PDB file of C-alpha atoms and ligand atoms in Angstrom:
ATOM      1  CA  UNK J  41     110.976  94.597 110.671  1.00  0.00           C
ATOM      2  CA  UNK J  42     109.821  91.303 112.036  1.00  0.00           C
ATOM      3  CA  UNK J  43     108.457  89.473 109.002  1.00  0.00           C
ATOM      4  CA  UNK J  44     109.369  85.817 109.316  1.00  0.00           C
ATOM      5  CA  UNK J  45     111.326  84.009 106.669  1.00  0.00           C
ATOM      6  CA  UNK J  46     108.363  81.803 105.800  1.00  0.00           C
ATOM      7  CA  UNK J  47     105.978  84.738 105.454  1.00  0.00           C
ATOM      8  CA  UNK J  48     108.500  86.595 103.286  1.00  0.00           C
ATOM      9  CA  UNK J  49     108.896  83.575 100.994  1.00  0.00           C
ATOM     10  CA  UNK J  50     105.153  83.100 100.759  1.00  0.00           C
ATOM     11  CA  UNK J  51     104.663  86.690  99.619  1.00  0.00           C
ATOM     12  CA  UNK J  52     107.614  86.643  97.234  1.00  0.00           C
ATOM     13  CA  UNK J  53     106.500  83.480  95.471  1.00  0.00           C
ATOM     14  CA  UNK J  54     102.754  83.723  96.074  1.00  0.00           C
ATOM     15  CA  UNK J  55     102.788  80.097  97.114  1.00  0.00           C
ATOM     16  CA  UNK J  56     102.734  78.505 100.543  1.00  0.00           C
ATOM     17  CA  UNK J  57     105.896  76.448 100.246  1.00  0.00           C
ATOM     18  CA  UNK J  58     108.887  77.211  98.081  1.00  0.00           C
ATOM     19  CA  UNK J  59     111.916  75.443  99.427  1.00  0.00           C
ATOM     20  CA  UNK J  60     112.988  75.884 102.986  1.00  0.00           C
ATOM     21  CA  UNK J  61     113.972  79.385 104.022  1.00  0.00           C
ATOM     22  CA  UNK J  62     117.220  79.456 105.954  1.00  0.00           C
ATOM     23  CA  UNK J  63     117.139  79.135 109.728  1.00  0.00           C
ATOM     24  CA  UNK J  64     119.030  82.395 110.000  1.00  0.00           C
ATOM     25  CA  UNK J  65     117.024  85.393 108.818  1.00  0.00           C
ATOM     26  CA  UNK J  66     118.108  89.019 108.686  1.00  0.00           C
ATOM     27  CA  UNK J  67     116.480  92.428 108.432  1.00  0.00           C
ATOM     28  CA  UNK J  68     118.236  92.912 105.103  1.00  0.00           C
ATOM     29  CA  UNK J  69     116.700  89.738 103.679  1.00  0.00           C
ATOM     30  CA  UNK J  70     113.265  90.706 104.979  1.00  0.00           C
ATOM     31  CA  UNK J  71     113.639  94.153 103.397  1.00  0.00           C
ATOM     32  CA  UNK J  72     114.772  92.718 100.075  1.00  0.00           C
ATOM     33  CA  UNK J  73     111.963  90.181  99.879  1.00  0.00           C
ATOM     34  CA  UNK J  74     109.365  92.817 100.784  1.00  0.00           C
ATOM     35  CA  UNK J  75     110.205  94.937  97.727  1.00  0.00           C
ATOM     36  CA  UNK J  76     107.356  96.264  95.666  1.00  0.00           C
ATOM     37  CA  UNK J  77     107.322  99.108  93.151  1.00  0.00           C
ATOM     38  CA  UNK J  78     105.434 102.143  94.408  1.00  0.00           C
ATOM     39  CA  UNK J  79     103.626 104.258  91.827  1.00  0.00           C
ATOM     40  CA  UNK J  80     101.478 106.482  94.081  1.00  0.00           C
ATOM     41  CA  UNK J  81     102.965 109.072  96.415  1.00  0.00           C
ATOM     42  CA  UNK J  82     101.696 111.312  99.190  1.00  0.00           C
ATOM     43  CA  UNK J  83     101.499 114.947  98.145  1.00  0.00           C
ATOM     44  CA  UNK J  84     102.864 116.204 101.467  1.00  0.00           C
ATOM     45  CA  UNK J  85     106.038 114.118 101.773  1.00  0.00           C
ATOM     46  CA  UNK J  86     109.391 115.639 100.863  1.00  0.00           C
ATOM     47  CA  UNK J  87     112.693 113.802 100.581  1.00  0.00           C
ATOM     48  CA  UNK J  88     115.379 115.749 102.409  1.00  0.00           C
ATOM     49  CA  UNK J  89     118.879 116.465 101.130  1.00  0.00           C
ATOM     50  CA  UNK J  90     120.237 114.311 103.972  1.00  0.00           C
ATOM     51  CA  UNK J  91     118.146 111.387 102.738  1.00  0.00           C
ATOM     52  CA  UNK J  92     119.267 112.011  99.170  1.00  0.00           C
ATOM     53  CA  UNK J  93     122.860 111.960 100.368  1.00  0.00           C
ATOM     54  CA  UNK J  94     122.285 108.632 102.155  1.00  0.00           C
ATOM     55  CA  UNK J  95     120.766 107.132  98.993  1.00  0.00           C
ATOM     56  CA  UNK J  96     123.738 108.224  96.920  1.00  0.00           C
ATOM     57  CA  UNK J  97     126.168 106.890  99.530  1.00  0.00           C
ATOM     58  CA  UNK J  98     124.341 103.548  99.339  1.00  0.00           C
ATOM     59  CA  UNK J  99     124.532 103.690  95.538  1.00  0.00           C
ATOM     60  CA  UNK J 100     128.251 104.439  95.639  1.00  0.00           C
ATOM     61  CA  UNK J 101     128.749 101.508  97.997  1.00  0.00           C
ATOM     62  CA  UNK J 102     127.746  99.055  95.279  1.00  0.00           C
ATOM     63  CA  UNK J 103     130.571  97.150  93.660  1.00  0.00           C
ATOM     64  CA  UNK J 104     131.770  98.723  90.424  1.00  0.00           C
ATOM     65  CA  UNK J 105     133.727  97.050  87.646  1.00  0.00           C
ATOM     66  CA  UNK J 106     137.435  97.778  88.145  1.00  0.00           C
ATOM     67  CA  UNK J 107     136.467 100.645  90.481  1.00  0.00           C
ATOM     68  CA  UNK J 108     135.868 102.593  87.277  1.00  0.00           C
ATOM     69  CA  UNK J 109     132.592 104.058  88.639  1.00  0.00           C
ATOM     70  CA  UNK J 110     131.098 104.556  85.209  1.00  0.00           C
ATOM     71  CA  UNK J 111     127.840 106.143  86.312  1.00  0.00           C
ATOM     72  CA  UNK J 112     126.310 109.392  87.475  1.00  0.00           C
ATOM     73  CA  UNK J 113     122.856 110.457  88.525  1.00  0.00           C
ATOM     74  CA  UNK J 114     120.808 113.626  88.189  1.00  0.00           C
ATOM     75  CA  UNK J 115     118.454 114.446  91.068  1.00  0.00           C
ATOM     76  CA  UNK J 116     115.410 116.275  89.771  1.00  0.00           C
ATOM     77  CA  UNK J 117     113.167 118.036  92.267  1.00  0.00           C
ATOM     78  CA  UNK J 118     111.773 121.009  90.328  1.00  0.00           C
ATOM     79  CA  UNK J 119     108.107 120.559  89.557  1.00  0.00           C
ATOM     80  CA  UNK J 120     108.259 121.835  86.005  1.00  0.00           C
ATOM     81  CA  UNK J 121     111.227 119.643  85.082  1.00  0.00           C
ATOM     82  CA  UNK J 122     109.657 116.525  86.664  1.00  0.00           C
ATOM     83  CA  UNK J 123     106.492 117.144  84.699  1.00  0.00           C
ATOM     84  CA  UNK J 124     108.427 117.520  81.466  1.00  0.00           C
ATOM     85  CA  UNK J 125     110.307 114.286  82.188  1.00  0.00           C
ATOM     86  CA  UNK J 126     107.009 112.607  83.055  1.00  0.00           C
ATOM     87  CA  UNK J 127     105.652 113.614  79.678  1.00  0.00           C
ATOM     88  CA  UNK J 128     108.743 112.188  77.957  1.00  0.00           C
ATOM     89  CA  UNK J 129     108.389 108.924  79.892  1.00  0.00           C
ATOM     90  CA  UNK J 130     104.707 108.316  79.444  1.00  0.00           C
ATOM     91  CA  UNK J 131     102.065 108.012  76.879  1.00  0.00           C
ATOM     92  CA  UNK J 132      98.717 109.393  77.880  1.00  0.00           C
ATOM     93  CA  UNK J 133      96.923 107.251  80.460  1.00  0.00           C
ATOM     94  CA  UNK J 134     100.165 105.536  81.367  1.00  0.00           C
ATOM     95  CA  UNK J 135     100.300 105.423  85.179  1.00  0.00           C
ATOM     96  CA  UNK J 136     104.078 105.877  85.229  1.00  0.00           C
ATOM     97  CA  UNK J 137     103.564 109.427  84.011  1.00  0.00           C
ATOM     98  CA  UNK J 138     101.684 110.385  87.173  1.00  0.00           C
ATOM     99  CA  UNK J 139     104.233 108.576  89.362  1.00  0.00           C
ATOM    100  CA  UNK J 140     107.055 110.725  87.986  1.00  0.00           C
ATOM    101  CA  UNK J 141     104.934 113.835  88.358  1.00  0.00           C
ATOM    102  CA  UNK J 142     103.816 112.974  91.931  1.00  0.00           C
ATOM    103  CA  UNK J 143     107.056 111.803  93.511  1.00  0.00           C
ATOM    104  CA  UNK J 144     109.025 114.687  95.038  1.00  0.00           C
ATOM    105  CA  UNK J 145     112.339 113.296  93.824  1.00  0.00           C
ATOM    106  CA  UNK J 146     113.188 111.789  90.456  1.00  0.00           C
ATOM    107  CA  UNK J 147     116.646 110.310  90.067  1.00  0.00           C
ATOM    108  CA  UNK J 148     117.838 109.857  86.511  1.00  0.00           C
ATOM    109  CA  UNK J 149     120.589 107.258  86.383  1.00  0.00           C
ATOM    110  CA  UNK J 150     123.247 107.688  83.767  1.00  0.00           C
ATOM    111  CA  UNK J 151     125.755 105.455  82.071  1.00  0.00           C
ATOM    112  CA  UNK J 152     128.731 107.798  82.178  1.00  0.00           C
ATOM    113  CA  UNK J 153     131.726 107.218  79.939  1.00  0.00           C
ATOM    114  CA  UNK J 154     132.551 110.943  79.815  1.00  0.00           C
ATOM    115  CA  UNK J 155     134.516 111.021  83.063  1.00  0.00           C
ATOM    116  CA  UNK J 156     136.589 107.953  82.219  1.00  0.00           C
ATOM    117  CA  UNK J 157     137.240 109.250  78.706  1.00  0.00           C
ATOM    118  CA  UNK J 158     138.484 112.524  80.150  1.00  0.00           C
ATOM    119  CA  UNK J 159     140.770 110.795  82.649  1.00  0.00           C
ATOM    120  CA  UNK J 160     142.094 108.471  79.944  1.00  0.00           C
ATOM    121  CA  UNK J 161     142.709 111.303  77.508  1.00  0.00           C
ATOM    122  CA  UNK J 162     144.721 113.181  80.135  1.00  0.00           C
ATOM    123  CA  UNK J 163     146.804 110.285  81.346  1.00  0.00           C
ATOM    124  CA  UNK J 164     146.659 107.541  78.757  1.00  0.00           C
ATOM    125  CA  UNK J 165     145.688 107.570  75.144  1.00  0.00           C
ATOM    126  CA  UNK J 166     144.220 110.776  73.744  1.00  0.00           C
ATOM    127  CA  UNK J 167     141.606 108.807  71.807  1.00  0.00           C
ATOM    128  CA  UNK J 168     140.317 106.725  74.762  1.00  0.00           C
ATOM    129  CA  UNK J 169     139.681 104.119  72.096  1.00  0.00           C
ATOM    130  CA  UNK J 170     138.772 101.381  74.576  1.00  0.00           C
ATOM    131  CA  UNK J 171     135.672 103.321  75.582  1.00  0.00           C
ATOM    132  CA  UNK J 172     134.279 102.900  72.054  1.00  0.00           C
ATOM    133  CA  UNK J 173     133.612  99.198  72.551  1.00  0.00           C
ATOM    134  CA  UNK J 174     130.483  97.351  73.643  1.00  0.00           C
ATOM    135  CA  UNK J 175     132.435  96.220  76.701  1.00  0.00           C
ATOM    136  CA  UNK J 176     132.718  99.791  77.999  1.00  0.00           C
ATOM    137  CA  UNK J 177     129.026 100.426  77.440  1.00  0.00           C
ATOM    138  CA  UNK J 178     128.168  97.166  79.204  1.00  0.00           C
ATOM    139  CA  UNK J 179     130.346  98.070  82.169  1.00  0.00           C
ATOM    140  CA  UNK J 180     128.589 101.388  82.548  1.00  0.00           C
ATOM    141  CA  UNK J 181     125.112  99.847  82.246  1.00  0.00           C
ATOM    142  CA  UNK J 182     125.921  97.161  84.779  1.00  0.00           C
ATOM    143  CA  UNK J 183     127.498  99.639  87.192  1.00  0.00           C
ATOM    144  CA  UNK J 184     124.570 102.029  87.066  1.00  0.00           C
ATOM    145  CA  UNK J 185     122.024  99.257  87.615  1.00  0.00           C
ATOM    146  CA  UNK J 186     123.839  97.954  90.678  1.00  0.00           C
ATOM    147  CA  UNK J 187     124.139 101.470  92.093  1.00  0.00           C
ATOM    148  CA  UNK J 188     120.493 102.332  91.515  1.00  0.00           C
ATOM    149  CA  UNK J 189     119.250  99.128  93.092  1.00  0.00           C
ATOM    150  CA  UNK J 190     121.339  99.860  96.185  1.00  0.00           C
ATOM    151  CA  UNK J 191     119.730 103.308  96.356  1.00  0.00           C
ATOM    152  CA  UNK J 192     116.267 101.851  95.903  1.00  0.00           C
ATOM    153  CA  UNK J 193     116.734  99.321  98.688  1.00  0.00           C
ATOM    154  CA  UNK J 194     118.167 102.030 100.940  1.00  0.00           C
ATOM    155  CA  UNK J 195     115.090 104.166 100.243  1.00  0.00           C
ATOM    156  CA  UNK J 196     112.796 101.257 101.081  1.00  0.00           C
ATOM    157  CA  UNK J 197     114.676 100.680 104.331  1.00  0.00           C
ATOM    158  CA  UNK J 198     113.816 104.291 105.244  1.00  0.00           C
ATOM    159  CA  UNK J 199     110.114 103.724 104.573  1.00  0.00           C
ATOM    160  CA  UNK J 200     110.213 105.417 101.168  1.00  0.00           C
ATOM    161  CA  UNK J 201     108.877 103.970  97.936  1.00  0.00           C
ATOM    162  CA  UNK J 202     110.451 103.824  94.496  1.00  0.00           C
ATOM    163  CA  UNK J 203     109.745 102.685  90.989  1.00  0.00           C
ATOM    164  CA  UNK J 204     112.275 102.330  88.207  1.00  0.00           C
ATOM    165  CA  UNK J 205     111.306 104.154  85.037  1.00  0.00           C
ATOM    166  CA  UNK J 206     112.792 102.574  81.937  1.00  0.00           C
ATOM    167  CA  UNK J 207     110.229 104.527  79.944  1.00  0.00           C
ATOM    168  CA  UNK J 208     112.639 107.480  79.811  1.00  0.00           C
ATOM    169  CA  UNK J 209     114.385 105.439  77.111  1.00  0.00           C
ATOM    170  CA  UNK J 210     111.374 106.082  74.856  1.00  0.00           C
ATOM    171  CA  UNK J 211     112.855 109.548  74.294  1.00  0.00           C
ATOM    172  CA  UNK J 212     116.483 109.337  75.439  1.00  0.00           C
ATOM    173  CA  UNK J 213     117.768 112.267  73.379  1.00  0.00           C
ATOM    174  CA  UNK J 214     115.038 114.582  74.682  1.00  0.00           C
ATOM    175  CA  UNK J 215     115.779 113.441  78.253  1.00  0.00           C
ATOM    176  CA  UNK J 216     119.482 114.088  77.673  1.00  0.00           C
ATOM    177  CA  UNK J 217     118.692 117.605  76.415  1.00  0.00           C
ATOM    178  CA  UNK J 218     116.396 118.294  79.389  1.00  0.00           C
ATOM    179  CA  UNK J 219     119.169 117.327  81.798  1.00  0.00           C
ATOM    180  CA  UNK J 220     121.984 119.023  79.908  1.00  0.00           C
ATOM    181  CA  UNK J 221     123.938 115.794  79.544  1.00  0.00           C
ATOM    182  CA  UNK J 222     127.335 116.037  77.872  1.00  0.00           C
ATOM    183  CA  UNK J 223     128.356 113.580  75.133  1.00  0.00           C
ATOM    184  CA  UNK J 224     129.224 110.056  76.296  1.00  0.00           C
ATOM    185  CA  UNK J 225     126.562 110.143  79.005  1.00  0.00           C
ATOM    186  CA  UNK J 226     123.319 108.204  78.465  1.00  0.00           C
ATOM    187  CA  UNK J 227     120.114 108.214  80.559  1.00  0.00           C
ATOM    188  CA  UNK J 228     119.443 104.552  81.361  1.00  0.00           C
ATOM    189  CA  UNK J 229     116.401 104.727  83.638  1.00  0.00           C
ATOM    190  CA  UNK J 230     114.766 106.936  86.202  1.00  0.00           C
ATOM    191  CA  UNK J 231     113.840 106.157  89.796  1.00  0.00           C
ATOM    192  CA  UNK J 232     111.022 107.940  91.554  1.00  0.00           C
ATOM    193  CA  UNK J 233     111.491 108.398  95.296  1.00  0.00           C
ATOM    194  CA  UNK J 234     108.768 109.490  97.673  1.00  0.00           C
ATOM    195  CA  UNK J 235     106.494 108.655 100.554  1.00  0.00           C
ATOM    196  CA  UNK J 236     104.149 105.882  99.485  1.00  0.00           C
ATOM    197  CA  UNK J 237     100.452 106.609  99.383  1.00  0.00           C
ATOM    198  CA  UNK J 238      98.427 103.633 100.626  1.00  0.00           C
ATOM    199  CA  UNK J 239     101.390 101.255 100.650  1.00  0.00           C
ATOM    200  CA  UNK J 240      99.241  98.599 102.234  1.00  0.00           C
ATOM    201  CA  UNK J 241      97.305  98.393  98.974  1.00  0.00           C
ATOM    202  CA  UNK J 242     100.491  97.731  97.018  1.00  0.00           C
ATOM    203  CA  UNK J 243     101.113  94.013  97.033  1.00  0.00           C
ATOM    204  CA  UNK J 244     104.382  92.159  96.671  1.00  0.00           C
ATOM    205  CA  UNK J 245     104.430  90.800  93.114  1.00  0.00           C
ATOM    206  CA  UNK J 246     105.232  87.083  93.054  1.00  0.00           C
ATOM    207  CA  UNK J 247     108.257  85.995  91.075  1.00  0.00           C
ATOM    208  CA  UNK J 248     108.975  82.887  89.019  1.00  0.00           C
ATOM    209  CA  UNK J 249     109.483  79.751  91.083  1.00  0.00           C
ATOM    210  CA  UNK J 250     113.117  79.427  92.102  1.00  0.00           C
ATOM    211  CA  UNK J 251     113.394  76.277  90.008  1.00  0.00           C
ATOM    212  CA  UNK J 252     112.818  78.364  86.876  1.00  0.00           C
ATOM    213  CA  UNK J 253     115.784  80.637  87.510  1.00  0.00           C
ATOM    214  CA  UNK J 254     118.140  78.560  89.633  1.00  0.00           C
ATOM    215  CA  UNK J 255     119.923  75.879  87.643  1.00  0.00           C
ATOM    216  CA  UNK J 256     122.198  73.482  89.416  1.00  0.00           C
ATOM    217  CA  UNK J 257     125.470  72.676  87.670  1.00  0.00           C
ATOM    218  CA  UNK J 258     123.949  73.027  84.200  1.00  0.00           C
ATOM    219  CA  UNK J 259     121.087  74.915  82.633  1.00  0.00           C
ATOM    220  CA  UNK J 260     117.849  73.031  82.325  1.00  0.00           C
ATOM    221  CA  UNK J 261     114.413  74.631  82.211  1.00  0.00           C
ATOM    222  CA  UNK J 262     111.249  72.672  82.879  1.00  0.00           C
ATOM    223  CA  UNK J 263     108.332  74.533  81.183  1.00  0.00           C
ATOM    224  CA  UNK J 264     106.039  73.276  83.951  1.00  0.00           C
ATOM    225  CA  UNK J 265     107.482  75.967  86.205  1.00  0.00           C
ATOM    226  CA  UNK J 266     106.297  78.638  83.812  1.00  0.00           C
ATOM    227  CA  UNK J 267     102.788  77.233  83.902  1.00  0.00           C
ATOM    228  CA  UNK J 268     102.821  77.218  87.691  1.00  0.00           C
ATOM    229  CA  UNK J 269     103.875  80.840  87.618  1.00  0.00           C
ATOM    230  CA  UNK J 270     101.146  81.793  85.171  1.00  0.00           C
ATOM    231  CA  UNK J 271      98.569  80.513  87.674  1.00  0.00           C
ATOM    232  CA  UNK J 272     100.178  82.249  90.647  1.00  0.00           C
ATOM    233  CA  UNK J 273     100.531  85.540  88.842  1.00  0.00           C
ATOM    234  CA  UNK J 274      97.019  85.437  87.440  1.00  0.00           C
ATOM    235  CA  UNK J 275      95.797  85.280  91.041  1.00  0.00           C
ATOM    236  CA  UNK J 276      97.862  88.388  91.775  1.00  0.00           C
ATOM    237  CA  UNK J 277      96.604  90.224  88.691  1.00  0.00           C
ATOM    238  CA  UNK J 278      92.988  89.307  89.423  1.00  0.00           C
ATOM    239  CA  UNK J 279      93.286  90.773  92.922  1.00  0.00           C
ATOM    240  CA  UNK J 280      94.954  93.901  91.599  1.00  0.00           C
ATOM    241  CA  UNK J 281      92.251  94.295  88.935  1.00  0.00           C
ATOM    242  CA  UNK J 282      94.849  94.007  86.163  1.00  0.00           C
ATOM    243  CA  UNK J 283      94.596  92.061  82.909  1.00  0.00           C
ATOM    244  CA  UNK J 284      95.858  88.523  83.362  1.00  0.00           C
ATOM    245  CA  UNK J 285      98.620  86.639  81.588  1.00  0.00           C
ATOM    246  CA  UNK J 286     102.349  86.769  82.279  1.00  0.00           C
ATOM    247  CA  UNK J 287     103.230  84.983  79.042  1.00  0.00           C
ATOM    248  CA  UNK J 288     100.950  87.432  77.218  1.00  0.00           C
ATOM    249  CA  UNK J 289     102.881  90.339  78.724  1.00  0.00           C
ATOM    250  CA  UNK J 290     106.224  88.877  77.767  1.00  0.00           C
ATOM    251  CA  UNK J 291     104.981  88.254  74.246  1.00  0.00           C
ATOM    252  CA  UNK J 292     103.520  91.735  74.052  1.00  0.00           C
ATOM    253  CA  UNK J 293     106.964  93.105  74.825  1.00  0.00           C
ATOM    254  CA  UNK J 294     108.961  90.884  72.496  1.00  0.00           C
ATOM    255  CA  UNK J 295     106.445  89.588  69.944  1.00  0.00           C
ATOM    256  CA  UNK J 296     106.963  92.471  67.561  1.00  0.00           C
ATOM    257  CA  UNK J 297     108.937  95.665  67.157  1.00  0.00           C
ATOM    258  CA  UNK J 298     105.830  97.618  68.180  1.00  0.00           C
ATOM    259  CA  UNK J 299     106.262  96.265  71.719  1.00  0.00           C
ATOM    260  CA  UNK J 300     109.494  98.208  72.018  1.00  0.00           C
ATOM    261  CA  UNK J 301     107.560 101.496  71.934  1.00  0.00           C
ATOM    262  CA  UNK J 302     110.217 103.448  70.120  1.00  0.00           C
ATOM    263  CA  UNK J 303     113.126 101.823  71.909  1.00  0.00           C
ATOM    264  CA  UNK J 304     114.019  99.964  68.727  1.00  0.00           C
ATOM    265  CA  UNK J 305     115.951 103.133  67.923  1.00  0.00           C
ATOM    266  CA  UNK J 306     118.190 102.870  70.966  1.00  0.00           C
ATOM    267  CA  UNK J 307     121.275 101.828  69.069  1.00  0.00           C
ATOM    268  CA  UNK J 308     121.080 105.029  67.028  1.00  0.00           C
ATOM    269  CA  UNK J 309     120.406 107.082  70.167  1.00  0.00           C
ATOM    270  CA  UNK J 310     123.401 105.523  71.933  1.00  0.00           C
ATOM    271  CA  UNK J 311     125.573 106.273  68.923  1.00  0.00           C
ATOM    272  CA  UNK J 312     124.293 109.837  68.892  1.00  0.00           C
ATOM    273  CA  UNK J 313     125.355 110.208  72.539  1.00  0.00           C
ATOM    274  CA  UNK J 314     128.852 108.941  71.794  1.00  0.00           C
ATOM    275  CA  UNK J 315     128.465 105.238  72.580  1.00  0.00           C
ATOM    276  CA  UNK J 316     130.087 103.672  69.547  1.00  0.00           C
ATOM    277  CA  UNK J 317     129.344 100.031  70.468  1.00  0.00           C
ATOM    278  CA  UNK J 318     132.174  98.669  68.324  1.00  0.00           C
TER     279      UNK J 318
HETATM  280  C1  FMN D 687     115.108  98.841  84.765  1.00  0.00           C
HETATM  281  C2  FMN D 687     113.642  98.872  85.111  1.00  0.00           C
HETATM  282  C3  FMN D 687     112.780  99.706  84.406  1.00  0.00           C
HETATM  283  C4  FMN D 687     111.432  99.777  84.736  1.00  0.00           C
HETATM  284  N1  FMN D 687     110.634 100.640  84.058  1.00  0.00           N
HETATM  285  C5  FMN D 687     109.340 100.777  84.413  1.00  0.00           C
HETATM  286  C6  FMN D 687     108.502 101.719  83.733  1.00  0.00           C
HETATM  287  O1  FMN D 687     108.939 102.422  82.824  1.00  0.00           O
HETATM  288  N2  FMN D 687     107.205 101.813  84.114  1.00  0.00           N
HETATM  289  C7  FMN D 687     106.707 101.069  85.148  1.00  0.00           C
HETATM  290  O2  FMN D 687     105.524 101.206  85.465  1.00  0.00           O
HETATM  291  N3  FMN D 687     107.480 100.172  85.816  1.00  0.00           N
HETATM  292  C8  FMN D 687     108.773 100.011  85.474  1.00  0.00           C
HETATM  293  N4  FMN D 687     109.570  99.131  86.136  1.00  0.00           N
HETATM  294  C9  FMN D 687     109.045  98.393  87.290  1.00  0.00           C
HETATM  295  C10 FMN D 687     108.689  96.959  86.912  1.00  0.00           C
HETATM  296  O3  FMN D 687     107.519  96.952  86.149  1.00  0.00           O
HETATM  297  C11 FMN D 687     108.515  96.166  88.204  1.00  0.00           C
HETATM  298  O4  FMN D 687     109.731  96.140  88.900  1.00  0.00           O
HETATM  299  C12 FMN D 687     108.074  94.728  87.921  1.00  0.00           C
HETATM  300  O5  FMN D 687     106.791  94.714  87.347  1.00  0.00           O
HETATM  301  C13 FMN D 687     108.034  93.902  89.181  1.00  0.00           C
HETATM  302  O6  FMN D 687     107.195  94.514  90.155  1.00  0.00           O
HETATM  303  P1  FMN D 687     107.725  94.931  91.583  1.00  0.00           P
HETATM  304  O7  FMN D 687     108.884  95.860  91.390  1.00  0.00           O
HETATM  305  O8  FMN D 687     106.572  95.599  92.271  1.00  0.00           O
HETATM  306  O9  FMN D 687     108.151  93.684  92.263  1.00  0.00           O
HETATM  307  C14 FMN D 687     110.913  98.995  85.799  1.00  0.00           C
HETATM  308  C15 FMN D 687     111.781  98.130  86.483  1.00  0.00           C
HETATM  309  C16 FMN D 687     113.119  98.063  86.143  1.00  0.00           C
HETATM  310  C17 FMN D 687     114.024  97.152  86.914  1.00  0.00           C
END
């Protein structure tokens, strides 16, 4: 890949100048900055077992709290099962539903406290009491996110496309049943993997200006940066033919319980799966 640092920055921030990119630029940086979620896949492209193995090796190469490795993943290829998972993830007319159905491979990433509980029960305390606490749940959620992002970037480096699918948390117990998950294992998100259809039409989505997320020495947020972003992102949405308004989207998500689309019940679902969250 030979995208220059300046061009990568321009795409990532949707603005001509955002700080000075470093003089030294790497393929990894170019790959990372070129990320975009892919929601449309070619019907003819398979993802081989060798590729799957490389993605999992990349995922397992992520750092993991205390080397506890509190995650697992289910690779779903069967058409019927992907379609059932798609239905659980999407409402009608939700494009994510067709992404899950189209992509040849759907990885369901799991926070997995079952393995560590088993090991602890055999060698330490029979109750594995420490795994009942929020800390253990957090560790597993952090671990699985780091692993999945490594896999996603690895897929992108191979010319594949991915999109994370948090929407499986709309129906986590049904997803758990579909995948035969044991207690103490929770489906956190899915990741579609496939060959992008018309990737060139999928633009890099600009992010907040660095000044909005990077605080030096102490936290201080200037609301002006959010306004700048609103303008930049509205340009992106207009080109993509999507409704405008980043702040609107944030507010839609957090303004009321309705925005959670059923995920307000997650605490109960986690408890049901054995995550005590003490
Ligand atoms: C944990 C996680 C869950 C996500 N869940 C969904 C989802 O359910 N449906 C969807 O269309 N996109 C989903 N996304 C993708 C985001 O919408 C996307 O990353 C974001 O809009 C930025 O766009 P980009 O990835 O193209 O840069 C998810 C992303 C993450 C990290």
